[in-house]
Amino acid sequence: MRAVARAAGKHRVVVVGAGSAGLAVSHQLLRSGRFLQNEIAIIDPAAWHHYQPGWTLVGAGLKDKTDLQRPLRELIDPKLRFYHERVESFTPDTNTLTLGNGDRVHYDQLVVVPGIRIDYTSIKGLPEALADPHMLVSSTYGYETCDKVYTSVKRLQKGTAIFTQPSGIVKCAGAPQKAMWLAMDFWRKAGLFPSAIDVHFATALPGMFGVPKYSQRLDELRRQRGVHGHFQHDLTEVNGDKAVFSTPEGTVTKRFDFLHVVPKMGPHGFIRDSPLANKASGLVDVDPATTRHLNYANVWSIGDASSLPTSKTAAAITSQAPVLVDNLLQAMDGKTPETVYDGYTSCPLITEYGKVMLAEFKYNGEIKETFSFLGLDQGTPRRAFYHLKKDFFPWVYYKSMVKGTWAGPKGWK
Ligand code: UQ1
């Protein structure tokens, strides 16, 4: 053990997290041409970076999960100082943070983008059920479990399949039902649905989706296809072949043969317990327009870790990152940040093999569809959107987005 912390690092910008947001922001800052070697630091304990939007495709046998990951170090420009460490705590009053190894890091500007934590223990019995190879219980939300979705789908021959969605914040609110639409299509093609398998969508929410236009279309699909909807049903426990739900009318128990679970999610402890957190949500408390912290003018956040009141997706980060970068650079010049984020986010909702409903919206659930100029209604699932989701987005992500040269619907930077 070291008695004294090593000499502290000092950087003009420190970025906490090397996920989609951290890599996009760091490299966009670097590309501004205003930073020398090591003036920007990035902190992350992970060995691997994952293209998480691809995991729903893994669950359908359309991708191999190993193809969606890269060694994190290979994605980080050598001009950045990389701390391969976790963050222990923040001390924003002195512009410092402490790493897991006890070292202190100083910054002029801090970008806090470590994502959110998936809390598998939030549902009693879930960790055991996921780890049990004999149980057809899986989740698209983790690297360890996303391929178990497909093996479980293939193994089910008859009975009851339940797909859940929890209360509270989640990333990619469409993924719980993407897993369902793909599994159903698989069973339909295998001649098992609807004859031998009945499908249930049990969600803590009052509808299929947060945006009325898409929610209506998805509910139409649900009814047409004969999926039982159980709204305001929040999974609390997995016990053998029983799923236990909390509902406004009390506890409801359902027997299952196949269960796809979405655990509850929340802020990482080192964010929640820090001065940067919003008291109520525990997320990094930022201005919805500028992405600047509400109490610390040299702190910024976007993505899943932030309090930005929009749906948490990688697509959202394509729009958030350029706003954060513009505003941070303006602040460094002593100017007032003026670039505004409109809440853009998107959910490429796979509704069957070969078709995607490309939901795109901004704050307050207002529609903002990129392809409306072609006269397309994106509430209708289409093959072209499927190819965007399956082939183009994964490609442009590693080719450009993590390098800081992709701005989503605005194209290349
Ligand atoms: C996008 O840029 C992107 O990142 C590469 C996605 O994948 C995570 C998306 O799902 C979406 C919708 C976008 C937005 C880009 C266009 C062209 C609509």
XYZ file of C-alpha atoms and ligand atoms in Angstrom:
431
model
C 0.000 0.000 0.000
C 1.080 3.526 -0.787
C 1.084 5.917 2.133
C 0.947 9.065 0.015
C -0.984 9.686 -3.179
C 1.153 10.011 -6.301
C 1.649 13.472 -7.795
C -1.731 14.576 -9.063
C -2.460 14.798 -12.771
C -3.690 18.132 -14.078
C -5.644 18.494 -17.300
C -7.626 21.183 -19.063
C -10.476 18.733 -19.608
C -11.159 15.487 -17.776
C -13.763 13.107 -19.199
C -15.154 10.459 -16.844
C -16.297 7.448 -18.875
C -15.201 6.086 -22.248
C -18.555 4.858 -23.507
C -20.355 6.332 -26.515
C -20.517 9.786 -24.955
C -17.002 9.847 -23.501
C -15.309 8.778 -26.716
C -17.390 11.075 -28.925
C -16.824 14.112 -26.691
C -13.085 13.501 -26.111
C -12.349 13.076 -29.789
C -14.554 15.993 -30.854
C -12.658 18.179 -28.371
C -9.338 16.893 -29.708
C -10.412 17.591 -33.274
C -11.124 21.214 -32.391
C -7.349 21.599 -32.623
C -7.211 23.478 -29.350
C -5.560 20.835 -27.181
C -2.007 19.534 -26.865
C -0.881 16.044 -25.852
C -2.393 15.007 -22.462
C -4.384 18.222 -22.021
C -7.503 16.063 -22.246
C -7.750 13.017 -19.985
C -10.267 10.178 -20.137
C -10.986 7.858 -17.216
C -12.545 4.391 -17.443
C -11.810 1.069 -15.709
C -13.257 -1.067 -18.543
C -11.118 -3.339 -20.688
C -13.715 -3.545 -23.460
C -16.023 -1.102 -25.206
C -19.342 -2.541 -26.407
C -21.689 -1.413 -29.179
C -24.724 -1.970 -26.979
C -27.372 -1.066 -29.588
C -26.319 -4.296 -31.308
C -27.267 -6.530 -28.406
C -30.937 -6.773 -29.454
C -29.635 -8.218 -32.733
C -27.515 -10.734 -30.791
C -30.722 -11.836 -29.061
C -32.176 -12.638 -32.467
C -29.143 -14.490 -33.811
C -28.391 -11.679 -36.262
C -25.006 -10.697 -34.767
C -22.240 -12.302 -32.739
C -21.633 -10.372 -29.522
C -17.856 -10.652 -29.864
C -18.032 -8.721 -33.156
C -19.654 -5.762 -31.378
C -16.820 -5.170 -28.895
C -13.380 -3.578 -29.196
C -10.531 -3.366 -26.703
C -11.145 0.078 -25.177
C -7.510 1.132 -25.416
C -7.593 0.806 -29.220
C -10.411 3.365 -29.428
C -8.590 6.064 -27.449
C -6.441 8.519 -29.387
C -2.851 8.466 -28.041
C -3.028 12.263 -27.599
C -5.448 11.666 -24.732
C -4.156 10.761 -21.280
C -5.949 7.506 -20.428
C -6.474 6.669 -16.750
C -7.446 3.005 -16.738
C -9.098 3.400 -13.339
C -12.452 3.916 -11.714
C -13.465 7.163 -10.047
C -13.796 6.994 -6.299
C -15.207 10.467 -5.603
C -15.656 14.023 -6.878
C -14.627 17.240 -5.103
C -16.002 19.887 -7.464
C -15.305 22.737 -5.038
C -11.582 22.202 -5.621
C -11.886 20.995 -9.246
C -10.534 17.582 -8.387
C -11.572 13.968 -8.346
C -10.042 10.925 -6.715
C -9.345 7.702 -8.570
C -9.847 4.188 -7.235
C -6.097 3.915 -6.624
C -6.180 7.042 -4.452
C -4.558 9.375 -6.997
C -6.055 12.823 -7.408
C -6.781 14.399 -10.781
C -7.282 18.149 -11.307
C -9.307 19.679 -14.105
C -10.382 23.019 -15.514
C -13.453 21.470 -17.143
C -15.065 18.157 -16.193
C -17.275 15.977 -18.404
C -19.161 13.299 -16.440
C -20.404 10.532 -18.734
C -20.055 7.120 -17.046
C -23.493 5.781 -18.059
C -25.893 4.082 -15.659
C -25.728 0.949 -13.577
C -27.883 -2.090 -14.220
C -29.147 -3.393 -10.923
C -29.654 -7.147 -11.359
C -30.334 -7.524 -7.641
C -33.346 -5.193 -7.944
C -35.388 -8.271 -8.851
C -35.273 -11.049 -6.295
C -33.928 -14.318 -7.711
C -32.890 -12.744 -11.010
C -29.082 -13.132 -10.779
C -29.512 -16.853 -10.009
C -32.081 -17.380 -12.781
C -29.897 -15.612 -15.370
C -26.874 -17.679 -14.358
C -28.797 -20.978 -14.522
C -28.279 -22.504 -17.990
C -31.372 -24.697 -17.558
C -33.750 -21.789 -17.040
C -35.023 -19.893 -20.078
C -34.523 -16.583 -18.271
C -32.440 -14.002 -20.123
C -31.819 -10.298 -20.653
C -30.634 -8.318 -23.650
C -29.162 -5.694 -21.312
C -25.797 -7.281 -20.518
C -22.834 -8.668 -22.433
C -22.987 -11.856 -20.365
C -26.684 -12.482 -20.951
C -27.562 -11.040 -24.392
C -26.721 -14.258 -26.227
C -28.766 -16.301 -23.749
C -31.793 -14.520 -25.233
C -31.288 -16.336 -28.533
C -30.440 -19.721 -27.029
C -33.580 -19.477 -24.881
C -35.745 -18.419 -27.850
C -34.500 -21.421 -29.805
C -35.152 -23.822 -26.923
C -38.750 -22.842 -26.234
C -41.139 -25.246 -27.946
C -44.390 -24.446 -26.188
C -45.936 -22.563 -23.285
C -45.915 -19.040 -21.926
C -43.341 -16.400 -22.836
C -43.223 -13.211 -20.786
C -41.248 -10.053 -21.647
C -40.928 -7.420 -18.917
C -40.161 -3.705 -18.675
C -39.480 -2.077 -15.271
C -40.480 1.192 -13.670
C -37.908 3.948 -13.349
C -35.207 5.028 -15.740
C -33.872 2.570 -18.292
C -31.608 2.967 -21.259
C -33.202 2.286 -24.639
C -36.825 2.050 -23.537
C -37.665 0.219 -26.773
C -35.325 -2.735 -26.230
C -37.697 -4.678 -23.937
C -40.200 -4.994 -26.765
C -37.620 -5.357 -29.551
C -36.593 -8.615 -27.859
C -40.246 -9.667 -27.909
C -41.013 -8.789 -31.539
C -37.952 -10.680 -32.740
C -38.607 -13.750 -30.589
C -42.243 -13.886 -31.742
C -41.199 -13.653 -35.374
C -38.720 -16.486 -34.786
C -41.451 -18.655 -33.200
C -43.900 -17.739 -35.986
C -41.433 -18.881 -38.639
C -40.837 -22.090 -36.653
C -44.619 -22.754 -36.676
C -44.876 -22.359 -32.880
C -46.609 -18.996 -32.638
C -49.465 -18.530 -32.097
C -50.385 -22.229 -31.917
C -48.033 -23.482 -29.173
C -46.644 -20.356 -27.520
C -48.537 -17.471 -25.995
C -46.737 -14.162 -25.585
C -47.161 -11.610 -22.795
C -45.724 -8.105 -22.506
C -45.686 -7.072 -18.840
C -44.624 -3.473 -18.394
C -44.610 -1.124 -15.431
C -45.611 1.665 -17.834
C -49.192 2.548 -18.796
C -48.538 2.025 -22.553
C -46.218 0.483 -25.130
C -43.991 3.574 -25.537
C -43.563 7.079 -24.136
C -44.445 8.941 -27.357
C -48.168 8.789 -28.268
C -47.732 8.394 -32.042
C -45.419 5.379 -31.754
C -47.204 3.998 -28.731
C -50.463 3.812 -30.719
C -48.806 2.054 -33.658
C -47.073 -0.414 -31.372
C -50.272 -1.139 -29.497
C -51.992 -1.804 -32.845
C -49.227 -4.285 -33.654
C -49.593 -5.872 -30.232
C -53.335 -6.436 -30.707
C -53.037 -7.602 -34.334
C -50.405 -10.119 -33.371
C -52.228 -11.413 -30.312
C -49.774 -10.344 -27.600
C -51.320 -10.084 -24.146
C -50.575 -6.660 -22.647
C -50.184 -6.294 -18.895
C -49.689 -2.625 -18.071
C -48.550 -1.215 -14.729
C -47.013 -4.600 -13.963
C -43.574 -4.208 -12.383
C -41.547 -7.430 -11.991
C -40.205 -7.803 -8.437
C -39.222 -11.463 -8.171
C -38.357 -14.574 -10.166
C -39.062 -17.725 -8.180
C -38.664 -20.990 -10.081
C -41.150 -20.752 -12.975
C -43.116 -17.944 -11.289
C -42.766 -14.253 -12.042
C -44.080 -11.931 -9.346
C -45.326 -8.462 -10.282
C -46.283 -5.425 -8.283
C -49.444 -3.777 -9.695
C -51.808 -1.012 -8.527
C -54.165 -3.808 -7.459
C -51.492 -5.637 -5.459
C -49.193 -8.566 -6.151
C -49.782 -10.704 -9.252
C -47.989 -14.003 -9.928
C -47.661 -15.537 -13.401
C -46.198 -18.878 -14.399
C -43.769 -18.813 -17.329
C -41.760 -21.125 -19.556
C -39.650 -18.312 -20.992
C -38.854 -14.959 -19.375
C -37.045 -11.960 -20.825
C -36.202 -9.550 -18.011
C -35.192 -5.918 -17.966
C -33.676 -5.150 -14.555
C -34.102 -1.796 -12.889
C -31.394 0.763 -13.570
C -30.030 3.773 -11.759
C -27.071 6.077 -11.292
C -23.688 4.676 -10.297
C -23.046 5.068 -6.561
C -20.097 7.406 -7.128
C -22.438 9.776 -9.000
C -25.491 9.392 -6.761
C -23.480 10.049 -3.589
C -21.572 13.006 -5.057
C -22.248 16.757 -5.008
C -22.932 16.488 -8.770
C -26.146 14.497 -8.366
C -29.704 15.727 -8.663
C -31.269 15.142 -5.248
C -34.305 13.274 -6.570
C -32.916 11.149 -9.422
C -29.257 10.804 -8.453
C -28.286 11.651 -12.043
C -25.792 14.401 -12.958
C -27.838 17.555 -12.621
C -27.491 19.490 -15.886
C -29.343 22.171 -17.800
C -31.541 20.460 -20.442
C -30.568 23.007 -23.111
C -26.811 23.494 -22.623
C -25.788 20.252 -20.837
C -23.950 22.401 -18.262
C -24.169 21.494 -14.574
C -26.729 23.557 -12.661
C -24.382 24.274 -9.728
C -20.843 23.874 -11.104
C -20.241 25.940 -14.237
C -17.205 23.877 -15.308
C -19.005 20.526 -15.110
C -20.936 18.968 -18.010
C -22.867 15.792 -18.660
C -24.783 13.999 -21.407
C -25.896 10.444 -22.083
C -27.293 7.907 -19.649
C -25.611 9.417 -16.564
C -27.180 12.832 -17.121
C -30.481 14.255 -15.970
C -31.340 15.354 -19.555
C -35.081 14.639 -19.713
C -35.050 12.535 -22.865
C -34.861 8.869 -23.779
C -31.402 7.378 -23.100
C -29.933 6.085 -26.395
C -26.702 6.164 -28.396
C -28.634 8.100 -31.047
C -29.294 10.840 -28.470
C -25.561 11.117 -27.880
C -24.974 11.884 -31.572
C -26.905 15.117 -30.983
C -25.820 15.828 -27.405
C -22.051 15.525 -27.874
C -21.639 18.413 -30.369
C -23.741 20.663 -28.096
C -21.645 19.851 -25.023
C -18.397 20.357 -26.963
C -19.472 23.732 -28.428
C -20.627 24.983 -25.041
C -17.572 23.743 -23.155
C -15.260 25.473 -25.648
C -17.285 28.683 -25.350
C -17.059 28.482 -21.558
C -13.281 27.995 -21.762
C -13.141 31.253 -23.734
C -15.111 33.001 -21.012
C -18.233 33.196 -23.197
C -21.795 32.228 -22.342
C -22.691 28.783 -23.741
C -25.351 29.310 -26.412
C -25.661 26.054 -28.284
C -28.945 24.348 -27.477
C -29.866 20.654 -27.379
C -33.478 20.073 -28.438
C -33.791 16.648 -26.778
C -33.317 14.639 -29.988
C -33.284 10.901 -29.447
C -34.226 7.899 -31.487
C -35.285 4.332 -31.069
C -34.944 2.079 -34.101
C -37.693 -0.318 -33.030
C -37.338 -3.701 -34.683
C -40.850 -5.015 -35.110
C -39.915 -8.239 -36.960
C -36.932 -9.710 -38.849
C -36.325 -7.239 -41.692
C -38.401 -4.285 -40.448
C -37.781 -1.284 -38.206
C -40.017 1.547 -37.020
C -37.556 4.461 -36.761
C -38.980 6.457 -33.859
C -37.285 9.883 -33.631
C -38.369 12.603 -31.252
C -37.205 15.455 -29.045
C -38.190 16.980 -25.716
C -41.828 16.553 -24.702
C -42.260 13.653 -27.103
C -42.403 15.937 -30.144
C -41.759 14.031 -33.371
C -38.526 14.896 -35.241
C -38.277 12.455 -38.121
C -35.118 12.669 -40.268
C -36.704 11.161 -43.381
C -39.917 13.180 -43.434
C -38.392 15.168 -46.333
C -38.814 12.004 -48.414
C -42.497 11.936 -47.507
C -41.993 8.885 -45.259
C -44.046 8.270 -42.133
C -41.582 6.676 -39.742
C -44.391 5.178 -37.680
C -44.587 2.526 -40.394
C -41.974 -0.248 -40.031
C -39.716 -0.422 -43.103
C -36.954 -2.546 -44.566
C -34.707 0.475 -45.293
C -34.694 1.398 -41.585
C -33.822 -2.198 -40.721
C -30.664 -1.907 -42.807
C -29.802 1.379 -41.108
C -30.114 -0.375 -37.739
C -28.438 -3.667 -38.610
C -25.713 -2.588 -41.025
C -25.203 1.175 -41.223
C -25.329 2.314 -37.574
C -22.888 -0.341 -36.248
C -20.521 0.514 -39.107
C -20.674 4.292 -38.746
C -20.376 3.943 -34.966
C -16.881 2.410 -34.971
C -15.845 4.075 -38.226
C -16.831 7.608 -37.172
C -18.886 8.180 -34.052
C -16.327 7.035 -31.458
C -13.715 9.053 -33.375
C -15.740 12.237 -33.061
C -16.719 12.629 -36.704
C -20.415 11.611 -36.684
C -23.312 13.855 -35.732
C -26.219 11.436 -36.253
C -29.054 12.911 -38.319
C -26.747 15.824 -39.244
C -24.312 13.392 -40.863
C -20.523 13.599 -40.788
C -18.827 16.429 -38.958
C -27.406 7.318 -35.200
O -26.630 8.166 -35.616
C -26.910 6.166 -34.529
O -25.576 6.057 -34.242
C -24.701 5.569 -35.072
C -27.783 5.176 -34.111
O -27.280 4.041 -33.581
C -27.008 3.943 -32.297
C -29.188 5.336 -34.266
O -29.945 4.484 -33.823
C -29.704 6.516 -34.902
C -31.182 6.646 -35.071
C -28.833 7.496 -35.358
C -29.349 8.749 -36.016
C -28.977 8.876 -37.457
C -29.834 8.940 -38.499
C -29.269 9.015 -39.857
C -31.302 8.898 -38.356
